[in-house]
Coordinates of C-alpha atoms and ligand atoms in Angstrom, one line a residue:
A25 CA -87.5 110.9 76.5
D26 CA -83.9 110.0 76.6
A27 CA -81.2 112.5 77.2
I28 CA -79.4 113.8 74.1
T29 CA -75.9 112.6 73.5
V30 CA -72.9 114.8 72.7
G31 CA -72.8 113.4 69.1
E32 CA -76.5 114.0 68.6
L33 CA -76.4 117.6 69.9
A34 CA -73.4 118.4 67.7
K35 CA -75.3 117.1 64.7
R36 CA -78.4 119.1 65.5
M37 CA -76.3 122.3 65.9
G38 CA -74.2 121.6 62.8
V39 CA -70.9 121.7 64.7
K40 CA -68.2 119.1 65.0
A41 CA -68.6 116.7 67.9
N42 CA -64.9 117.3 68.7
D43 CA -65.6 121.0 69.2
L44 CA -68.3 120.1 71.7
I45 CA -66.1 117.7 73.5
R46 CA -63.4 120.3 73.7
E47 CA -65.9 122.8 75.2
L48 CA -67.1 120.2 77.7
M49 CA -63.5 119.5 78.7
S50 CA -63.0 123.2 79.3
M51 CA -66.1 123.0 81.6
G52 CA -64.4 120.1 83.4
N53 CA -66.4 117.3 81.8
M54 CA -64.3 114.5 80.3
V55 CA -66.8 112.8 78.0
T56 CA -67.0 110.8 74.8
I57 CA -69.2 111.3 71.8
N58 CA -71.9 108.8 73.1
H59 CA -72.1 110.5 76.5
P60 CA -75.7 111.6 77.4
L61 CA -76.0 115.2 78.5
D62 CA -78.5 116.5 81.1
F63 CA -80.6 119.4 80.0
E64 CA -78.7 122.0 82.0
T65 CA -75.4 121.0 80.5
A66 CA -76.9 120.9 77.0
E67 CA -78.3 124.3 77.5
I68 CA -75.0 125.9 78.6
L69 CA -73.2 124.2 75.9
A70 CA -75.6 125.3 73.2
A71 CA -75.5 128.8 74.5
E72 CA -71.7 128.8 73.9
F73 CA -72.5 128.2 70.2
N74 CA -75.4 130.7 70.2
Y75 CA -78.0 128.1 70.2
E76 CA -81.0 127.7 72.4
V77 CA -82.2 124.2 73.3
E78 CA -85.7 123.3 74.1
N79 CA -86.4 120.5 76.5
V80 CA -89.1 118.9 74.4
G81 CA -88.7 115.6 76.2
F82 CA -89.4 117.2 79.6
D83 CA -92.2 115.2 81.1
E84 CA -93.7 117.4 83.8
E85 CA -96.8 115.2 84.2
A86 CA -94.7 112.2 84.9
I87 CA -92.7 114.0 87.6
L88 CA -95.9 115.4 89.2
N89 CA -97.7 112.1 88.7
V90 CA -100.7 113.8 87.1
E91 CA -102.6 113.2 83.9
A92 CA -101.7 115.0 80.7
D93 CA -104.3 117.7 81.3
G94 CA -102.9 118.3 84.8
S95 CA -105.7 116.6 86.6
Q96 CA -105.1 114.1 89.4
T97 CA -104.2 110.6 88.5
E98 CA -107.1 108.4 89.2
D99 CA -106.9 106.7 92.6
K100 CA -107.9 103.1 93.3
L101 CA -111.3 103.0 95.0
E102 CA -109.9 101.3 98.1
D103 CA -107.4 104.1 98.6
L104 CA -110.0 106.7 98.9
V105 CA -111.2 107.9 102.3
E106 CA -113.7 110.5 103.4
R107 CA -112.3 114.1 103.6
P108 CA -113.8 117.2 105.1
P109 CA -115.7 119.7 102.9
V110 CA -114.0 123.0 101.9
V111 CA -116.4 125.9 102.2
T112 CA -116.3 129.5 100.8
I113 CA -118.7 132.1 102.1
M114 CA -120.2 134.5 99.6
G115 CA -122.9 137.2 99.6
H116 CA -123.7 140.8 99.3
V117 CA -121.5 143.4 101.0
D118 CA -122.5 144.0 104.6
H119 CA -124.7 140.9 104.8
G120 CA -122.3 139.5 107.3
K121 CA -119.7 137.3 105.6
T122 CA -116.8 138.4 107.8
S123 CA -119.0 138.3 111.0
L124 CA -120.1 134.8 110.1
L125 CA -116.5 133.6 109.5
D126 CA -115.5 135.1 112.9
A127 CA -118.5 133.6 114.7
I128 CA -117.8 130.1 113.3
R129 CA -114.2 130.3 114.2
E130 CA -114.8 131.6 117.7
T131 CA -117.4 129.1 118.6
N132 CA -115.8 126.0 117.1
V133 CA -112.1 125.9 117.5
I134 CA -110.8 122.4 117.2
A135 CA -111.0 120.7 120.6
G136 CA -107.9 120.0 122.6
E137 CA -105.8 123.0 122.0
A138 CA -105.8 125.8 124.4
G139 CA -104.6 129.4 124.2
G140 CA -103.2 129.2 120.7
I141 CA -102.6 132.5 119.0
T142 CA -105.0 132.9 116.1
Q143 CA -103.2 133.5 112.9
H144 CA -105.0 134.9 109.9
I145 CA -103.7 132.7 107.1
G146 CA -106.6 132.9 104.7
A147 CA -108.2 129.7 105.7
Y148 CA -109.0 127.7 108.8
D149 CA -110.7 124.5 109.9
V150 CA -113.2 123.9 112.6
E151 CA -114.7 120.8 114.2
L152 CA -118.2 119.7 115.1
D153 CA -118.5 116.5 117.0
G154 CA -115.2 115.2 115.6
R155 CA -116.1 116.1 112.0
K156 CA -114.0 118.8 110.4
I157 CA -114.9 121.6 107.9
A158 CA -112.3 123.8 106.2
F159 CA -113.3 127.4 105.5
L160 CA -111.5 129.7 103.0
D161 CA -111.7 133.0 104.8
T162 CA -111.1 135.1 101.8
P163 CA -114.7 136.0 101.2
G164 CA -115.4 137.9 98.1
H165 CA -116.2 136.8 94.7
E166 CA -112.9 138.0 93.3
A167 CA -110.8 135.4 95.1
F168 CA -113.3 132.7 94.1
T169 CA -113.2 133.7 90.4
A170 CA -109.5 134.3 90.3
M171 CA -108.9 130.9 91.7
R172 CA -111.3 129.3 89.3
A173 CA -109.7 131.2 86.4
R174 CA -106.5 129.5 87.3
G175 CA -108.1 126.2 87.1
A176 CA -108.1 125.6 90.9
K177 CA -111.3 124.0 92.1
V178 CA -110.9 124.5 95.8
T179 CA -114.5 124.9 97.0
D180 CA -116.9 122.1 97.6
I181 CA -119.8 124.1 99.1
V182 CA -120.7 127.8 98.9
V183 CA -122.4 129.3 101.9
L184 CA -124.5 132.1 100.5
V185 CA -125.1 134.8 103.2
V186 CA -128.3 136.8 102.8
A187 CA -129.3 139.4 105.4
A188 CA -132.8 138.8 106.5
D189 CA -133.5 142.5 106.7
D190 CA -132.2 143.2 103.2
G191 CA -132.9 140.2 101.0
V192 CA -131.5 139.4 97.6
M193 CA -129.1 142.1 96.3
P194 CA -126.9 142.4 93.2
Q195 CA -123.9 140.6 94.8
T196 CA -126.2 137.9 96.0
K197 CA -127.1 137.2 92.4
E198 CA -123.5 137.4 91.4
A199 CA -122.5 134.9 94.0
I200 CA -125.3 132.5 92.8
N201 CA -124.0 132.8 89.3
H202 CA -120.4 132.1 90.3
A203 CA -121.4 129.0 92.4
K204 CA -123.6 127.7 89.6
A205 CA -121.0 128.2 86.9
A206 CA -118.5 126.3 89.1
G207 CA -121.1 123.6 89.8
V208 CA -120.8 124.1 93.5
P209 CA -123.8 123.5 95.7
I210 CA -125.2 126.3 97.8
V211 CA -126.2 126.3 101.4
V212 CA -128.1 129.5 102.2
A213 CA -127.4 131.2 105.5
V214 CA -130.2 133.7 106.3
N215 CA -128.3 136.0 108.6
K216 CA -129.3 138.8 111.0
I217 CA -132.4 137.0 112.2
D218 CA -131.9 138.9 115.5
K219 CA -132.8 142.2 113.8
P220 CA -136.3 143.6 114.3
G221 CA -136.9 144.0 110.6
A222 CA -135.8 140.4 109.8
N223 CA -138.0 138.6 107.3
P224 CA -136.5 135.2 106.5
D225 CA -139.5 134.1 104.5
K226 CA -139.1 137.0 102.2
V227 CA -135.5 135.9 101.5
K228 CA -136.7 132.4 100.8
Q229 CA -139.3 133.7 98.5
E230 CA -136.9 135.8 96.6
L231 CA -134.4 133.0 96.2
T232 CA -136.9 130.7 94.6
E233 CA -136.4 132.8 91.5
F234 CA -132.9 131.4 91.3
E235 CA -134.0 127.8 91.8
L236 CA -132.9 127.9 95.4
V237 CA -136.0 126.4 97.0
P238 CA -136.1 125.3 100.6
E239 CA -136.9 121.7 101.4
E240 CA -140.1 122.7 103.3
W241 CA -141.4 124.2 100.0
G242 CA -140.5 121.1 98.0
G243 CA -137.0 122.1 96.9
D244 CA -133.7 120.7 97.8
T245 CA -131.7 123.7 99.0
I246 CA -130.6 123.8 102.6
F247 CA -131.6 127.1 104.4
V248 CA -130.3 127.9 107.8
E249 CA -131.4 130.9 109.9
V250 CA -128.5 132.4 111.8
S251 CA -127.3 135.5 113.6
A252 CA -123.5 136.0 113.3
K253 CA -123.7 138.9 115.7
E254 CA -125.6 137.1 118.5
K255 CA -124.0 133.7 117.6
I256 CA -127.4 132.1 117.1
N257 CA -127.5 128.7 115.4
I258 CA -123.9 128.6 114.3
D259 CA -123.7 124.9 115.1
G260 CA -126.9 124.4 113.1
L261 CA -125.2 125.9 110.1
L262 CA -122.1 123.6 110.5
E263 CA -124.5 120.6 110.9
M264 CA -126.2 121.5 107.6
I265 CA -122.8 122.0 105.8
L266 CA -121.8 118.5 107.0
L267 CA -125.1 117.2 105.8
Q268 CA -124.6 118.7 102.4
A269 CA -121.0 117.3 102.4
E270 CA -122.4 113.8 103.1
V271 CA -124.5 114.0 99.9
L272 CA -121.4 115.0 97.9
E273 CA -119.4 112.0 99.2
L274 CA -116.1 113.8 99.2
K275 CA -113.1 111.5 99.1
A276 CA -109.4 111.7 98.7
N277 CA -106.3 109.4 98.9
P278 CA -104.1 110.5 101.8
N279 CA -101.4 107.9 101.0
K280 CA -99.5 109.6 98.2
R281 CA -97.5 112.7 97.7
A282 CA -99.5 115.8 98.4
S283 CA -101.0 118.2 95.9
G284 CA -103.4 121.1 96.2
A285 CA -103.8 124.8 95.7
V286 CA -102.3 128.0 97.0
V287 CA -105.0 130.0 98.8
E288 CA -102.8 133.1 99.4
A289 CA -99.1 133.9 99.6
R290 CA -96.9 136.8 100.5
L291 CA -93.3 137.7 101.3
D292 CA -92.6 137.8 105.0
R293 CA -89.6 139.9 106.1
G294 CA -88.2 137.3 108.5
R295 CA -89.5 134.0 107.1
G296 CA -89.3 134.6 103.4
P297 CA -92.1 133.4 101.0
V298 CA -95.1 132.3 103.0
A299 CA -97.9 130.4 101.4
T300 CA -101.2 129.2 102.7
V301 CA -102.0 126.0 100.8
L302 CA -105.0 123.7 100.8
V303 CA -104.0 120.1 100.7
Q304 CA -106.4 118.5 98.3
A305 CA -104.9 115.0 97.9
G306 CA -102.2 113.1 99.6
T307 CA -100.4 114.1 102.8
L308 CA -98.0 117.0 103.0
R309 CA -95.1 116.7 105.4
V310 CA -92.4 119.0 106.7
G311 CA -89.4 118.3 104.6
D312 CA -91.3 117.4 101.5
P313 CA -89.8 118.8 98.2
I314 CA -92.5 120.9 96.5
V315 CA -93.1 122.9 93.4
S316 CA -95.7 125.7 93.0
G317 CA -95.8 127.7 89.8
I318 CA -92.2 128.7 89.0
H319 CA -91.1 128.3 92.6
W320 CA -89.8 125.3 94.4
G321 CA -88.2 124.2 97.7
R322 CA -88.8 122.1 100.7
V323 CA -91.5 122.5 103.3
R324 CA -89.5 124.1 106.1
T325 CA -92.3 124.9 108.5
M326 CA -96.0 124.2 108.5
I327 CA -98.5 125.8 110.9
N328 CA -102.3 125.9 111.1
D329 CA -104.5 128.9 111.8
R330 CA -104.1 128.3 115.5
G331 CA -100.4 128.9 115.2
E332 CA -99.6 125.2 116.0
Q333 CA -96.6 123.5 114.3
L334 CA -97.8 120.6 112.2
K335 CA -95.7 117.7 111.0
E336 CA -98.2 116.6 108.4
A337 CA -101.4 117.7 106.8
A338 CA -104.1 115.4 105.4
P339 CA -106.5 116.2 102.5
S340 CA -108.8 119.3 103.1
T341 CA -106.3 120.8 105.6
P342 CA -105.3 124.4 105.1
V343 CA -101.8 125.1 106.3
E344 CA -99.3 127.9 106.1
I345 CA -95.9 126.8 104.8
T346 CA -92.5 128.3 104.4
G347 CA -89.6 127.1 102.3
L348 CA -90.5 128.1 98.7
S349 CA -88.0 130.0 96.6
G350 CA -90.5 132.7 95.8
V351 CA -94.1 133.8 96.2
P352 CA -96.6 131.7 94.2
D353 CA -99.9 133.1 93.0
A354 CA -103.3 132.4 94.7
G355 CA -104.9 129.6 92.7
D356 CA -101.6 128.1 91.6
T357 CA -101.3 124.4 92.2
F358 CA -98.6 122.9 94.4
H359 CA -97.2 119.4 94.1
A360 CA -94.9 117.5 96.4
V361 CA -92.4 115.6 94.3
K362 CA -89.8 112.8 94.7
D363 CA -86.8 115.0 95.4
E364 CA -85.6 118.6 95.4
K365 CA -84.0 118.1 92.0
S366 CA -87.3 117.3 90.4
A367 CA -89.0 120.3 92.1
K368 CA -86.3 122.6 90.7
E369 CA -86.4 121.1 87.2
V370 CA -90.2 121.5 87.0
A371 CA -90.0 125.1 88.3
Q372 CA -87.2 126.0 85.9
H373 CA -88.9 124.4 83.0
R374 CA -92.1 126.4 83.7
A375 CA -90.0 129.6 84.1
Q376 CA -88.4 129.0 80.7
K377 CA -91.8 128.4 79.1
L378 CA -93.0 131.6 80.6
R379 CA -90.0 133.5 79.3
E380 CA -90.6 132.1 75.8
A381 CA -94.2 133.1 75.9
E382 CA -93.3 136.6 77.1
L383 CA -90.7 136.8 74.3
A384 CA -93.2 135.7 71.7
K385 CA -95.6 138.3 73.0
T386 CA -93.1 141.2 72.9
S387 CA -91.9 140.2 69.4
K388 CA -95.5 140.2 68.2
I389 CA -96.1 143.6 69.7
S390 CA -93.1 145.1 68.1
L391 CA -94.2 143.6 64.8
E392 CA -97.6 145.2 65.2
Q393 CA -96.0 148.5 66.1
L394 CA -93.9 148.2 63.0
Y395 CA -97.0 147.8 60.9
A396 CA -98.6 150.6 62.7
R397 CA -95.8 152.9 61.7
I398 CA -96.0 151.8 58.1
Ligands
LIG409 P1 -119.6 141.6 105.1 O1 -119.4 142.8 104.3 O2 -120.5 140.6 104.4 O3 -118.3 140.9 105.5 O4 -120.4 142.0 106.4 P2 -119.8 142.2 107.9 O5 -119.6 140.9 108.5 O6 -118.7 143.2 107.8 O7 -121.1 142.8 108.6 C1 -121.6 144.0 108.2 C2 -122.4 144.7 109.3 O8 -123.5 143.9 109.7 C3 -121.5 144.8 110.6 O9 -121.8 146.1 111.2 C4 -121.9 143.7 111.5 O10 -121.8 143.9 112.8 C5 -123.4 143.5 111.1 N1 -123.8 142.1 111.3 C6 -123.3 141.0 110.8 N2 -124.0 140.0 111.1 C7 -125.0 140.4 111.9 C8 -126.1 139.8 112.6 O11 -126.3 138.6 112.6 N3 -127.0 140.6 113.3 C9 -126.8 141.9 113.3 N4 -127.7 142.6 114.0 N5 -125.8 142.6 112.7 C10 -124.9 141.8 112.0
LIG410 MG1 -116.3 141.4 105.0

């Protein structure tokens, strides 16, 4: 939408255009009646006359280059290239989620780097024969559902960990339900096969009830027997994850401004707001203006979980960034935009919407309280 002119704003507020022009002059703006006003100026001006302006013409989707529902703008087929799978590990407490994440990370650090200091940033990537896999290392169903509730679809594959000496437990079922509700395929990792009481076949039997049937029994679910503790068959698990990923034909366009989701974020004393983001489309670069939730800024630094400084991050790469004006929420989207001004505008527009919603809520509450008193 076009910017409002001085004359138009005056008409809408029912004040004389000359009064507005005089006010603008006092603010240091020499303008005529047909002069277009940017939103910020209109807002300040209106406030002087006890009016609030709403930026109805604000086109967030256009700035972010997304569809009206917030989804990614469709890419041309020829721009799409293969991207690594993003994996979340789920399962019952004590079945070995953390141990498995650690085992994967220790046995499969990306080749080439030496002696990097491991950073726990909430996600990491590993490599098997030159093929990458990204793991979200916030196991637990809460993180998964919280992200999904915010509309973030960050997981391509769920690895369901089931202890071979314990079998299907309540949180196993919960994890299956979450994965199914999200439409995410499950790879089953039957863990603790080193234990004397391990009975992998019993686990497989129990899981058939949930339509997770191994291939050797005529189903199409991939089962892998592992020991996180003894580091048995960890590569086998990665191989199977990559096999599952092949079926999914995961693709993204790396040649556009980046967008993705916040995996976790916090305030660091020295560095300010720090966010681990998963790049889902495009390529994120140091210096890129970005907006996430009601926060904005420029990517000041970007590191991976090995503590290495990166200049750019391709799709399915988890990175920790600094430079945002505040701490976004896990599951928030982030978008790289054309310039810092656009980033700020989007963030401020969202903040304003939020304030309005809060205001509407409180006034409703007070009305209810009023009725309650009557
Ligand atoms: P989480 O609650 O799912 O994250 O489970 P943890 O990774 O914390 O593991 C729970 C316990 O099981 C710990 O004492 C681990 O050492 C143990 N554990 C995990 N994986 C294995 C395994 O493959 N074999 C054996 N014997 N113990 C394991
Ligand atoms: Mg754990």
